[in-house]
PDB file of N, CA, C and O in Angstrom:
ATOM      1  N   UNK A 126      -2.845 -54.684  12.850  1.00 92.00           N
ATOM      2  CA  UNK A 126      -2.701 -54.285  14.165  1.00 92.00           C
ATOM      3  C   UNK A 126      -2.760 -52.698  14.863  1.00 92.00           C
ATOM      4  O   UNK A 126      -2.080 -51.894  13.630  1.00 92.00           O
ATOM      5  N   UNK A 127      -3.715 -52.285  15.498  1.00 94.00           N
ATOM      6  CA  UNK A 127      -3.714 -50.946  15.893  1.00 94.00           C
ATOM      7  C   UNK A 127      -3.231 -50.483  17.389  1.00 94.00           C
ATOM      8  O   UNK A 127      -3.875 -51.335  18.205  1.00 94.00           O
ATOM      9  N   UNK A 128      -2.411 -49.461  17.507  1.00 94.00           N
ATOM     10  CA  UNK A 128      -2.075 -49.372  18.878  1.00 94.00           C
ATOM     11  C   UNK A 128      -2.169 -48.003  19.256  1.00 94.00           C
ATOM     12  O   UNK A 128      -2.220 -47.197  18.758  1.00 94.00           O
ATOM     13  N   UNK A 129      -2.605 -47.747  20.402  1.00 94.00           N
ATOM     14  CA  UNK A 129      -2.833 -46.006  21.065  1.00 94.00           C
ATOM     15  C   UNK A 129      -1.929 -45.908  21.974  1.00 94.00           C
ATOM     16  O   UNK A 129      -1.933 -46.743  23.237  1.00 94.00           O
ATOM     17  N   UNK A 130      -1.108 -45.053  22.225  1.00 90.00           N
ATOM     18  CA  UNK A 130      -0.572 -44.806  23.286  1.00 90.00           C
ATOM     19  C   UNK A 130      -0.758 -43.505  23.840  1.00 90.00           C
ATOM     20  O   UNK A 130      -0.909 -42.067  22.945  1.00 90.00           O
ATOM     21  N   UNK A 131      -1.268 -43.153  24.868  1.00 92.00           N
ATOM     22  CA  UNK A 131      -1.780 -42.077  25.733  1.00 92.00           C
ATOM     23  C   UNK A 131      -0.497 -41.411  26.569  1.00 92.00           C
ATOM     24  O   UNK A 131      -0.398 -41.971  27.467  1.00 92.00           O
ATOM     25  N   UNK A 132      -0.286 -40.093  26.611  1.00 89.00           N
ATOM     26  CA  UNK A 132       0.714 -39.982  27.264  1.00 89.00           C
ATOM     27  C   UNK A 132      -0.026 -38.497  28.116  1.00 89.00           C
ATOM     28  O   UNK A 132      -0.336 -37.667  27.730  1.00 89.00           O
ATOM     29  N   UNK A 133       0.414 -38.220  29.497  1.00 94.00           N
ATOM     30  CA  UNK A 133       0.134 -37.297  30.027  1.00 94.00           C
ATOM     31  C   UNK A 133       1.111 -36.557  30.840  1.00 94.00           C
ATOM     32  O   UNK A 133       1.674 -37.014  31.776  1.00 94.00           O
ATOM     33  N   UNK A 134       1.314 -35.488  30.192  1.00 93.00           N
ATOM     34  CA  UNK A 134       2.375 -34.507  30.475  1.00 93.00           C
ATOM     35  C   UNK A 134       1.974 -33.030  30.265  1.00 93.00           C
ATOM     36  O   UNK A 134       1.016 -32.782  29.593  1.00 93.00           O
ATOM     37  N   UNK A 135       2.747 -32.147  31.161  1.00 92.00           N
ATOM     38  CA  UNK A 135       2.731 -30.978  30.991  1.00 92.00           C
ATOM     39  C   UNK A 135       3.231 -30.589  29.529  1.00 92.00           C
ATOM     40  O   UNK A 135       4.339 -30.995  29.140  1.00 92.00           O
ATOM     41  N   UNK A 136       2.708 -29.483  29.033  1.00 87.00           N
ATOM     42  CA  UNK A 136       3.594 -28.485  27.871  1.00 87.00           C
ATOM     43  C   UNK A 136       4.844 -28.734  28.036  1.00 87.00           C
ATOM     44  O   UNK A 136       6.209 -28.841  27.404  1.00 87.00           O
ATOM     45  N   UNK A 137       5.834 -27.882  29.443  1.00 87.00           N
ATOM     46  CA  UNK A 137       6.722 -27.908  29.493  1.00 87.00           C
ATOM     47  C   UNK A 137       7.514 -29.286  29.742  1.00 87.00           C
ATOM     48  O   UNK A 137       8.809 -29.667  29.194  1.00 87.00           O
ATOM     49  N   UNK A 138       7.107 -30.614  30.308  1.00 91.00           N
ATOM     50  CA  UNK A 138       7.730 -31.745  30.254  1.00 91.00           C
ATOM     51  C   UNK A 138       7.566 -32.248  28.561  1.00 91.00           C
ATOM     52  O   UNK A 138       8.407 -32.617  28.111  1.00 91.00           O
ATOM     53  N   UNK A 139       6.801 -31.993  28.040  1.00 90.00           N
ATOM     54  CA  UNK A 139       6.544 -32.396  26.545  1.00 90.00           C
ATOM     55  C   UNK A 139       7.607 -31.720  25.484  1.00 90.00           C
ATOM     56  O   UNK A 139       8.751 -32.443  25.332  1.00 90.00           O
ATOM     57  N   UNK A 140       8.015 -30.492  26.425  1.00 89.00           N
ATOM     58  CA  UNK A 140       9.073 -29.748  25.279  1.00 89.00           C
ATOM     59  C   UNK A 140      10.571 -30.422  26.029  1.00 89.00           C
ATOM     60  O   UNK A 140      11.671 -30.492  24.841  1.00 89.00           O
ATOM     61  N   UNK A 141      10.811 -30.785  27.074  1.00 90.00           N
ATOM     62  CA  UNK A 141      11.928 -31.335  27.265  1.00 90.00           C
ATOM     63  C   UNK A 141      11.792 -32.657  26.806  1.00 90.00           C
ATOM     64  O   UNK A 141      13.404 -32.838  26.398  1.00 90.00           O
ATOM     65  N   UNK A 142      11.110 -33.447  27.070  1.00 90.00           N
ATOM     66  CA  UNK A 142      11.404 -34.678  26.344  1.00 90.00           C
ATOM     67  C   UNK A 142      11.945 -34.662  24.842  1.00 90.00           C
ATOM     68  O   UNK A 142      12.307 -35.209  24.318  1.00 90.00           O
ATOM     69  N   UNK A 143      10.950 -33.946  24.377  1.00 91.00           N
ATOM     70  CA  UNK A 143      11.440 -33.714  22.927  1.00 91.00           C
ATOM     71  C   UNK A 143      12.545 -33.015  22.437  1.00 91.00           C
ATOM     72  O   UNK A 143      13.213 -32.901  21.078  1.00 91.00           O
ATOM     73  N   UNK A 144      13.426 -32.253  23.371  1.00 92.00           N
ATOM     74  CA  UNK A 144      14.709 -31.725  23.041  1.00 92.00           C
ATOM     75  C   UNK A 144      14.295 -30.511  22.636  1.00 92.00           C
ATOM     76  O   UNK A 144      15.221 -29.464  22.369  1.00 92.00           O
ATOM     77  N   UNK A 145      13.087 -29.693  23.014  1.00 91.00           N
ATOM     78  CA  UNK A 145      13.167 -28.311  22.445  1.00 91.00           C
ATOM     79  C   UNK A 145      13.328 -27.213  23.361  1.00 91.00           C
ATOM     80  O   UNK A 145      13.518 -27.482  24.571  1.00 91.00           O
ATOM     81  N   UNK A 146      13.832 -26.275  23.154  1.00 90.00           N
ATOM     82  CA  UNK A 146      14.592 -25.255  23.849  1.00 90.00           C
ATOM     83  C   UNK A 146      13.140 -24.503  24.880  1.00 90.00           C
ATOM     84  O   UNK A 146      11.966 -24.461  24.108  1.00 90.00           O
ATOM     85  N   UNK A 147      13.781 -23.948  25.825  1.00 87.00           N
ATOM     86  CA  UNK A 147      12.988 -23.679  27.082  1.00 87.00           C
ATOM     87  C   UNK A 147      12.424 -21.920  26.514  1.00 87.00           C
ATOM     88  O   UNK A 147      13.378 -21.381  26.403  1.00 87.00           O
ATOM     89  N   UNK A 148      11.579 -21.501  25.738  1.00 87.00           N
ATOM     90  CA  UNK A 148      11.338 -20.174  25.509  1.00 87.00           C
ATOM     91  C   UNK A 148      10.469 -19.198  26.394  1.00 87.00           C
ATOM     92  O   UNK A 148      10.264 -18.103  26.017  1.00 87.00           O
ATOM     93  N   UNK A 149      10.426 -19.504  27.320  1.00 87.00           N
ATOM     94  CA  UNK A 149       8.968 -18.943  28.167  1.00 87.00           C
ATOM     95  C   UNK A 149       9.523 -17.513  28.383  1.00 87.00           C
ATOM     96  O   UNK A 149       8.799 -16.494  28.938  1.00 87.00           O
ATOM     97  N   UNK A 150      11.231 -17.618  28.820  1.00 90.00           N
ATOM     98  CA  UNK A 150      11.815 -16.025  29.525  1.00 90.00           C
ATOM     99  C   UNK A 150      11.261 -15.314  28.029  1.00 90.00           C
ATOM    100  O   UNK A 150      11.035 -13.826  28.115  1.00 90.00           O
ATOM    101  N   UNK A 151      11.842 -15.637  26.867  1.00 92.00           N
ATOM    102  CA  UNK A 151      11.529 -14.822  25.573  1.00 92.00           C
ATOM    103  C   UNK A 151      10.197 -14.683  25.368  1.00 92.00           C
ATOM    104  O   UNK A 151       9.803 -13.522  24.838  1.00 92.00           O
ATOM    105  N   UNK A 152       9.113 -15.468  25.481  1.00 91.00           N
ATOM    106  CA  UNK A 152       7.783 -15.085  25.754  1.00 91.00           C
ATOM    107  C   UNK A 152       7.158 -14.063  26.765  1.00 91.00           C
ATOM    108  O   UNK A 152       6.774 -13.015  26.311  1.00 91.00           O
ATOM    109  N   UNK A 153       7.364 -14.401  27.788  1.00 93.00           N
ATOM    110  CA  UNK A 153       7.430 -13.271  28.787  1.00 93.00           C
ATOM    111  C   UNK A 153       7.962 -11.776  28.362  1.00 93.00           C
ATOM    112  O   UNK A 153       7.287 -10.593  28.799  1.00 93.00           O
ATOM    113  N   UNK A 154       9.324 -11.807  27.762  1.00 95.00           N
ATOM    114  CA  UNK A 154       9.613 -10.678  27.365  1.00 95.00           C
ATOM    115  C   UNK A 154       8.747  -9.974  25.985  1.00 95.00           C
ATOM    116  O   UNK A 154       8.458  -8.504  26.085  1.00 95.00           O
ATOM    117  N   UNK A 155       8.621 -10.639  25.137  1.00 94.00           N
ATOM    118  CA  UNK A 155       7.762 -10.434  24.097  1.00 94.00           C
ATOM    119  C   UNK A 155       6.299  -9.601  24.371  1.00 94.00           C
ATOM    120  O   UNK A 155       5.784  -8.764  24.104  1.00 94.00           O
ATOM    121  N   UNK A 156       5.430 -10.531  25.749  1.00 93.00           N
ATOM    122  CA  UNK A 156       4.464 -10.454  26.060  1.00 93.00           C
ATOM    123  C   UNK A 156       4.415  -8.533  26.856  1.00 93.00           C
ATOM    124  O   UNK A 156       3.844  -8.164  26.711  1.00 93.00           O
ATOM    125  N   UNK A 157       5.570  -8.592  27.584  1.00 94.00           N
ATOM    126  CA  UNK A 157       6.177  -7.275  28.534  1.00 94.00           C
ATOM    127  C   UNK A 157       6.067  -6.138  27.669  1.00 94.00           C
ATOM    128  O   UNK A 157       5.628  -5.153  27.653  1.00 94.00           O
ATOM    129  N   UNK A 158       6.849  -6.155  26.274  1.00 93.00           N
ATOM    130  CA  UNK A 158       7.199  -5.565  25.084  1.00 93.00           C
ATOM    131  C   UNK A 158       5.588  -4.855  24.417  1.00 93.00           C
ATOM    132  O   UNK A 158       5.378  -3.862  24.325  1.00 93.00           O
ATOM    133  N   UNK A 159       5.168  -5.723  24.139  1.00 91.00           N
ATOM    134  CA  UNK A 159       3.836  -5.626  23.594  1.00 91.00           C
ATOM    135  C   UNK A 159       2.890  -4.569  24.361  1.00 91.00           C
ATOM    136  O   UNK A 159       1.961  -3.909  23.923  1.00 91.00           O
ATOM    137  N   UNK A 160       2.615  -5.048  25.803  1.00 90.00           N
ATOM    138  CA  UNK A 160       2.062  -4.143  26.892  1.00 90.00           C
ATOM    139  C   UNK A 160       2.515  -3.013  27.331  1.00 90.00           C
ATOM    140  O   UNK A 160       1.753  -1.907  27.204  1.00 90.00           O
ATOM    141  N   UNK A 161       3.799  -2.763  26.791  1.00 88.00           N
ATOM    142  CA  UNK A 161       4.505  -1.426  27.102  1.00 88.00           C
ATOM    143  C   UNK A 161       3.915  -0.785  26.225  1.00 88.00           C
ATOM    144  O   UNK A 161       3.774   0.683  26.213  1.00 88.00           O
ATOM    145  N   UNK A 162       3.903  -0.961  24.572  1.00 85.00           N
ATOM    146  CA  UNK A 162       3.823  -0.380  23.190  1.00 85.00           C
ATOM    147  C   UNK A 162       2.238  -0.377  23.286  1.00 85.00           C
ATOM    148  O   UNK A 162       1.970   1.165  23.144  1.00 85.00           O
ATOM    149  N   UNK A 163       1.768  -1.320  23.980  1.00 82.00           N
ATOM    150  CA  UNK A 163      -0.079  -0.682  24.099  1.00 82.00           C
ATOM    151  C   UNK A 163      -0.532   0.363  24.945  1.00 82.00           C
ATOM    152  O   UNK A 163      -1.011   1.162  24.632  1.00 82.00           O
ATOM    153  N   UNK A 164       0.354   0.084  25.919  1.00 82.00           N
ATOM    154  CA  UNK A 164       0.358   1.384  26.945  1.00 82.00           C
ATOM    155  C   UNK A 164       0.611   2.424  26.591  1.00 82.00           C
ATOM    156  O   UNK A 164      -0.073   3.696  26.739  1.00 82.00           O
ATOM    157  N   UNK A 165       1.904   2.695  25.882  1.00 78.00           N
ATOM    158  CA  UNK A 165       2.469   4.162  25.012  1.00 78.00           C
ATOM    159  C   UNK A 165       1.437   4.604  24.059  1.00 78.00           C
ATOM    160  O   UNK A 165       1.221   5.740  23.934  1.00 78.00           O
ATOM    161  N   UNK A 166       0.734   3.975  23.249  1.00 76.00           N
ATOM    162  CA  UNK A 166      -0.137   4.195  22.431  1.00 76.00           C
ATOM    163  C   UNK A 166      -1.739   4.370  22.365  1.00 76.00           C
ATOM    164  O   UNK A 166      -2.239   4.732  21.910  1.00 76.00           O
ATOM    165  N   UNK A 167      -2.009   4.027  23.884  1.00 74.00           N
ATOM    166  CA  UNK A 167      -3.232   4.716  24.326  1.00 74.00           C
ATOM    167  C   UNK A 167      -3.657   5.731  23.936  1.00 74.00           C
ATOM    168  O   UNK A 167      -4.624   6.245  23.884  1.00 74.00           O
ATOM    169  N   UNK A 168      -2.843   6.883  24.528  1.00 66.00           N
ATOM    170  CA  UNK A 168      -3.028   7.954  24.079  1.00 66.00           C
ATOM    171  C   UNK A 168      -3.728   8.808  22.644  1.00 66.00           C
ATOM    172  O   UNK A 168      -4.520   9.218  22.406  1.00 66.00           O
ATOM    173  N   UNK A 169      -3.252   7.745  21.642  1.00 67.00           N
ATOM    174  CA  UNK A 169      -3.408   8.188  20.623  1.00 67.00           C
ATOM    175  C   UNK A 169      -5.203   7.529  19.855  1.00 67.00           C
ATOM    176  O   UNK A 169      -5.924   7.565  19.047  1.00 67.00           O
ATOM    177  N   UNK A 170      -5.784   6.771  21.389  1.00 71.00           N
ATOM    178  CA  UNK A 170      -7.301   6.237  20.586  1.00 71.00           C
ATOM    179  C   UNK A 170      -7.942   7.369  21.641  1.00 71.00           C
ATOM    180  O   UNK A 170      -9.317   7.323  21.340  1.00 71.00           O
ATOM    181  N   UNK A 171      -7.663   8.888  22.473  1.00 72.00           N
ATOM    182  CA  UNK A 171      -8.455   9.622  23.006  1.00 72.00           C
ATOM    183  C   UNK A 171      -9.249  10.479  21.771  1.00 72.00           C
ATOM    184  O   UNK A 171      -8.282  10.747  20.692  1.00 72.00           O
ATOM    185  N   UNK A 172     -10.254  10.941  21.677  1.00 74.00           N
ATOM    186  CA  UNK A 172     -11.112  11.283  20.672  1.00 74.00           C
ATOM    187  C   UNK A 172     -10.269  12.845  20.577  1.00 74.00           C
ATOM    188  O   UNK A 172     -10.267  12.715  19.172  1.00 74.00           O
ATOM    189  N   UNK A 173      -9.669  13.212  21.455  1.00 75.00           N
ATOM    190  CA  UNK A 173      -8.933  14.641  20.938  1.00 75.00           C
ATOM    191  C   UNK A 173      -7.639  14.402  19.931  1.00 75.00           C
ATOM    192  O   UNK A 173      -7.523  15.265  18.989  1.00 75.00           O
ATOM    193  N   UNK A 174      -6.890  13.292  20.465  1.00 71.00           N
ATOM    194  CA  UNK A 174      -5.752  12.975  19.745  1.00 71.00           C
ATOM    195  C   UNK A 174      -5.881  12.813  18.258  1.00 71.00           C
ATOM    196  O   UNK A 174      -5.816  13.155  17.328  1.00 71.00           O
ATOM    197  N   UNK A 175      -7.215  11.592  18.228  1.00 68.00           N
ATOM    198  CA  UNK A 175      -7.543  11.806  16.618  1.00 68.00           C
ATOM    199  C   UNK A 175      -8.168  12.449  15.746  1.00 68.00           C
ATOM    200  O   UNK A 175      -7.571  12.658  14.399  1.00 68.00           O
ATOM    201  N   UNK A 176      -8.903  13.237  16.520  1.00 71.00           N
ATOM    202  CA  UNK A 176      -9.483  14.892  15.873  1.00 71.00           C
ATOM    203  C   UNK A 176      -8.274  15.688  15.182  1.00 71.00           C
ATOM    204  O   UNK A 176      -8.246  15.832  14.255  1.00 71.00           O
ATOM    205  N   UNK A 177      -7.366  15.953  16.294  1.00 72.00           N
ATOM    206  CA  UNK A 177      -6.255  16.281  15.905  1.00 72.00           C
ATOM    207  C   UNK A 177      -5.574  16.213  14.453  1.00 72.00           C
ATOM    208  O   UNK A 177      -4.847  16.800  13.555  1.00 72.00           O
ATOM    209  N   UNK A 178      -5.388  14.456  14.473  1.00 68.00           N
ATOM    210  CA  UNK A 178      -4.479  14.025  13.942  1.00 68.00           C
ATOM    211  C   UNK A 178      -5.528  13.995  12.314  1.00 68.00           C
ATOM    212  O   UNK A 178      -4.940  14.269  11.234  1.00 68.00           O
ATOM    213  N   UNK A 179      -6.644  13.530  12.521  1.00 69.00           N
ATOM    214  CA  UNK A 179      -7.235  13.695  11.318  1.00 69.00           C
ATOM    215  C   UNK A 179      -7.490  14.888  10.617  1.00 69.00           C
ATOM    216  O   UNK A 179      -7.363  15.391   9.855  1.00 69.00           O
ATOM    217  N   UNK A 180      -7.896  16.015  11.633  1.00 70.00           N
ATOM    218  CA  UNK A 180      -7.365  17.687  10.961  1.00 70.00           C
ATOM    219  C   UNK A 180      -6.347  18.022  10.532  1.00 70.00           C
ATOM    220  O   UNK A 180      -6.349  18.731   9.547  1.00 70.00           O
ATOM    221  N   UNK A 181      -5.284  17.915  10.866  1.00 63.00           N
ATOM    222  CA  UNK A 181      -4.072  17.915  10.407  1.00 63.00           C
ATOM    223  C   UNK A 181      -3.803  17.768   9.147  1.00 63.00           C
ATOM    224  O   UNK A 181      -3.635  18.128   7.972  1.00 63.00           O
ATOM    225  N   UNK A 182      -3.786  16.460   8.843  1.00 64.00           N
ATOM    226  CA  UNK A 182      -4.176  15.394   7.547  1.00 64.00           C
ATOM    227  C   UNK A 182      -5.249  16.211   6.615  1.00 64.00           C
ATOM    228  O   UNK A 182      -4.907  16.110   5.593  1.00 64.00           O
ATOM    229  N   UNK A 183      -6.449  16.498   7.009  1.00 62.00           N
ATOM    230  CA  UNK A 183      -7.586  16.984   6.549  1.00 62.00           C
ATOM    231  C   UNK A 183      -7.356  18.451   5.756  1.00 62.00           C
ATOM    232  O   UNK A 183      -7.821  18.398   4.531  1.00 62.00           O
ATOM    233  N   UNK A 184      -6.675  19.174   6.068  1.00 64.00           N
ATOM    234  CA  UNK A 184      -6.314  20.346   5.594  1.00 64.00           C
ATOM    235  C   UNK A 184      -5.293  20.278   4.736  1.00 64.00           C
ATOM    236  O   UNK A 184      -5.479  20.960   3.248  1.00 64.00           O
ATOM    237  N   UNK A 185      -4.370  19.487   4.733  1.00 71.00           N
ATOM    238  CA  UNK A 185      -3.136  19.317   3.745  1.00 71.00           C
ATOM    239  C   UNK A 185      -4.013  18.941   2.598  1.00 71.00           C
ATOM    240  O   UNK A 185      -3.485  18.823   1.606  1.00 71.00           O
ATOM    241  N   UNK A 186      -4.528  17.475   2.846  1.00 71.00           N
ATOM    242  CA  UNK A 186      -5.256  16.757   1.463  1.00 71.00           C
ATOM    243  C   UNK A 186      -6.385  17.917   0.629  1.00 71.00           C
ATOM    244  O   UNK A 186      -6.455  17.697  -0.483  1.00 71.00           O
ATOM    245  N   UNK A 187      -7.191  18.370   1.798  1.00 72.00           N
ATOM    246  CA  UNK A 187      -8.080  19.806   0.734  1.00 72.00           C
ATOM    247  C   UNK A 187      -7.364  20.140   0.039  1.00 72.00           C
ATOM    248  O   UNK A 187      -7.742  20.645  -0.974  1.00 72.00           O
ATOM    249  N   UNK A 188      -6.236  20.980   0.458  1.00 78.00           N
ATOM    250  CA  UNK A 188      -5.367  21.463  -0.247  1.00 78.00           C
ATOM    251  C   UNK A 188      -4.886  21.102  -1.831  1.00 78.00           C
ATOM    252  O   UNK A 188      -5.016  21.693  -2.464  1.00 78.00           O
ATOM    253  N   UNK A 189      -4.002  19.718  -1.417  1.00 77.00           N
ATOM    254  CA  UNK A 189      -3.869  19.331  -2.544  1.00 77.00           C
ATOM    255  C   UNK A 189      -4.718  18.643  -3.819  1.00 77.00           C
ATOM    256  O   UNK A 189      -4.358  18.914  -4.653  1.00 77.00           O
ATOM    257  N   UNK A 190      -6.086  18.571  -3.044  1.00 76.00           N
ATOM    258  CA  UNK A 190      -7.596  17.946  -4.003  1.00 76.00           C
ATOM    259  C   UNK A 190      -7.728  19.102  -4.583  1.00 76.00           C
ATOM    260  O   UNK A 190      -8.036  18.815  -5.883  1.00 76.00           O
ATOM    261  N   UNK A 191      -7.918  20.253  -4.073  1.00 81.00           N
ATOM    262  CA  UNK A 191      -8.092  21.752  -4.792  1.00 81.00           C
ATOM    263  C   UNK A 191      -7.125  21.879  -5.848  1.00 81.00           C
ATOM    264  O   UNK A 191      -7.496  22.128  -6.892  1.00 81.00           O
ATOM    265  N   UNK A 192      -5.821  21.940  -5.655  1.00 84.00           N
ATOM    266  CA  UNK A 192      -4.727  22.027  -6.814  1.00 84.00           C
ATOM    267  C   UNK A 192      -4.864  20.743  -7.767  1.00 84.00           C
ATOM    268  O   UNK A 192      -5.102  21.377  -8.774  1.00 84.00           O
ATOM    269  N   UNK A 193      -5.136  19.838  -7.135  1.00 82.00           N
ATOM    270  CA  UNK A 193      -5.487  18.723  -8.588  1.00 82.00           C
ATOM    271  C   UNK A 193      -6.660  19.158  -9.394  1.00 82.00           C
ATOM    272  O   UNK A 193      -6.653  19.074 -10.460  1.00 82.00           O
ATOM    273  N   UNK A 194      -7.675  19.312  -8.466  1.00 84.00           N
ATOM    274  CA  UNK A 194      -9.083  19.761  -9.482  1.00 84.00           C
ATOM    275  C   UNK A 194      -8.614  21.112 -10.589  1.00 84.00           C
ATOM    276  O   UNK A 194      -9.196  20.966 -11.683  1.00 84.00           O
ATOM    277  N   UNK A 195      -7.881  22.025  -9.677  1.00 88.00           N
ATOM    278  CA  UNK A 195      -7.529  23.229 -10.751  1.00 88.00           C
ATOM    279  C   UNK A 195      -6.787  22.838 -11.714  1.00 88.00           C
ATOM    280  O   UNK A 195      -6.916  23.250 -12.900  1.00 88.00           O
ATOM    281  N   UNK A 196      -5.985  22.111 -11.617  1.00 87.00           N
ATOM    282  CA  UNK A 196      -5.049  21.383 -12.701  1.00 87.00           C
ATOM    283  C   UNK A 196      -5.453  20.800 -13.761  1.00 87.00           C
ATOM    284  O   UNK A 196      -5.526  21.113 -14.958  1.00 87.00           O
ATOM    285  N   UNK A 197      -6.657  19.909 -13.334  1.00 86.00           N
ATOM    286  CA  UNK A 197      -7.181  19.059 -14.169  1.00 86.00           C
ATOM    287  C   UNK A 197      -8.495  20.112 -15.048  1.00 86.00           C
ATOM    288  O   UNK A 197      -8.754  19.568 -16.243  1.00 86.00           O
ATOM    289  N   UNK A 198      -9.034  21.058 -14.632  1.00 86.00           N
ATOM    290  CA  UNK A 198      -9.882  21.597 -15.187  1.00 86.00           C
ATOM    291  C   UNK A 198      -9.307  22.549 -16.055  1.00 86.00           C
ATOM    292  O   UNK A 198      -9.515  22.850 -17.349  1.00 86.00           O
ATOM    293  N   UNK A 199      -8.025  23.092 -16.020  1.00 83.00           N
ATOM    294  CA  UNK A 199      -6.974  23.869 -16.592  1.00 83.00           C
ATOM    295  C   UNK A 199      -6.696  23.011 -17.721  1.00 83.00           C
ATOM    296  O   UNK A 199      -6.675  23.438 -19.094  1.00 83.00           O
ATOM    297  N   UNK A 200      -6.286  21.753 -17.206  1.00 82.00           N
ATOM    298  CA  UNK A 200      -5.848  21.050 -18.809  1.00 82.00           C
ATOM    299  C   UNK A 200      -6.929  20.707 -19.538  1.00 82.00           C
ATOM    300  O   UNK A 200      -7.018  20.568 -20.771  1.00 82.00           O
ATOM    301  N   UNK A 201      -8.039  20.502 -19.195  1.00 79.00           N
ATOM    302  CA  UNK A 201      -9.225  19.755 -19.936  1.00 79.00           C
ATOM    303  C   UNK A 201      -9.786  21.239 -20.758  1.00 79.00           C
ATOM    304  O   UNK A 201     -10.289  21.130 -21.871  1.00 79.00           O
ATOM    305  N   UNK A 202      -9.665  22.164 -20.373  1.00 78.00           N
ATOM    306  CA  UNK A 202     -10.253  23.425 -20.815  1.00 78.00           C
ATOM    307  C   UNK A 202      -9.318  23.713 -22.251  1.00 78.00           C
ATOM    308  O   UNK A 202      -9.448  24.189 -23.195  1.00 78.00           O
ATOM    309  N   UNK A 203      -7.953  23.767 -21.819  1.00 73.00           N
ATOM    310  CA  UNK A 203      -6.794  24.038 -22.641  1.00 73.00           C
ATOM    311  C   UNK A 203      -6.636  23.067 -23.919  1.00 73.00           C
ATOM    312  O   UNK A 203      -6.535  23.198 -25.064  1.00 73.00           O
ATOM    313  N   UNK A 204      -6.931  21.830 -23.378  1.00 63.00           N
ATOM    314  CA  UNK A 204      -6.978  20.565 -24.441  1.00 63.00           C
ATOM    315  C   UNK A 204      -8.211  20.692 -25.579  1.00 63.00           C
ATOM    316  O   UNK A 204      -8.350  20.229 -26.583  1.00 63.00           O
ATOM    317  N   UNK A 205      -9.358  21.468 -24.966  1.00 59.00           N
ATOM    318  CA  UNK A 205     -10.819  21.599 -25.975  1.00 59.00           C
ATOM    319  C   UNK A 205     -10.206  22.388 -26.848  1.00 59.00           C
ATOM    320  O   UNK A 205     -11.024  22.516 -27.872  1.00 59.00           O
ATOM    321  N   UNK A 206      -9.732  23.507 -26.559  1.00 55.00           N
ATOM    322  CA  UNK A 206      -9.746  24.606 -27.417  1.00 55.00           C
ATOM    323  C   UNK A 206      -9.415  24.684 -29.063  1.00 55.00           C
ATOM    324  O   UNK A 206      -9.646  24.780 -29.607  1.00 55.00           O
ATOM    325  N   UNK A 207      -8.498  23.407 -29.128  1.00 51.00           N
ATOM    326  CA  UNK A 207      -8.009  23.068 -30.555  1.00 51.00           C
ATOM    327  C   UNK A 207      -9.098  22.046 -31.056  1.00 51.00           C
ATOM    328  O   UNK A 207      -8.656  21.819 -32.241  1.00 51.00           O
ATOM    329  N   UNK A 208      -9.725  21.637 -30.440  1.00 53.00           N
ATOM    330  CA  UNK A 208     -10.666  20.498 -31.004  1.00 53.00           C
ATOM    331  C   UNK A 208     -11.944  21.065 -31.389  1.00 53.00           C
ATOM    332  O   UNK A 208     -12.371  21.857 -31.033  1.00 53.00           O
ATOM    333  N   UNK A 209     -12.524  20.377 -32.477  1.00 50.00           N
ATOM    334  CA  UNK A 209     -13.958  20.555 -32.917  1.00 50.00           C
ATOM    335  C   UNK A 209     -14.569  19.693 -33.448  1.00 50.00           C
ATOM    336  O   UNK A 209     -13.812  18.360 -33.961  1.00 50.00           O
ATOM    337  N   UNK A 210     -15.710  19.336 -32.992  1.00 48.00           N
ATOM    338  CA  UNK A 210     -16.423  18.154 -33.154  1.00 48.00           C
ATOM    339  C   UNK A 210     -17.800  18.429 -34.175  1.00 48.00           C
ATOM    340  O   UNK A 210     -18.282  19.358 -34.416  1.00 48.00           O
TER     341      UNK A 210
END
């Protein structure tokens, strides 16, 4: 035997029927918080801000890379002095 029951109700009615808590206020708060954070971070998407952040990082990264390559080259030259092939 096979039975099918169809219930026509809204999500709010279904949650109340099942005894689940009403989280609509929490949902509204989270959505508002996300909107506020997105609005405050929109300035970071401006091309001028992106370039300023990238250039500040790039100058330091270039200097660190140069130091790394200088140290590696010095170690390679110093390490080969004692070897004979």
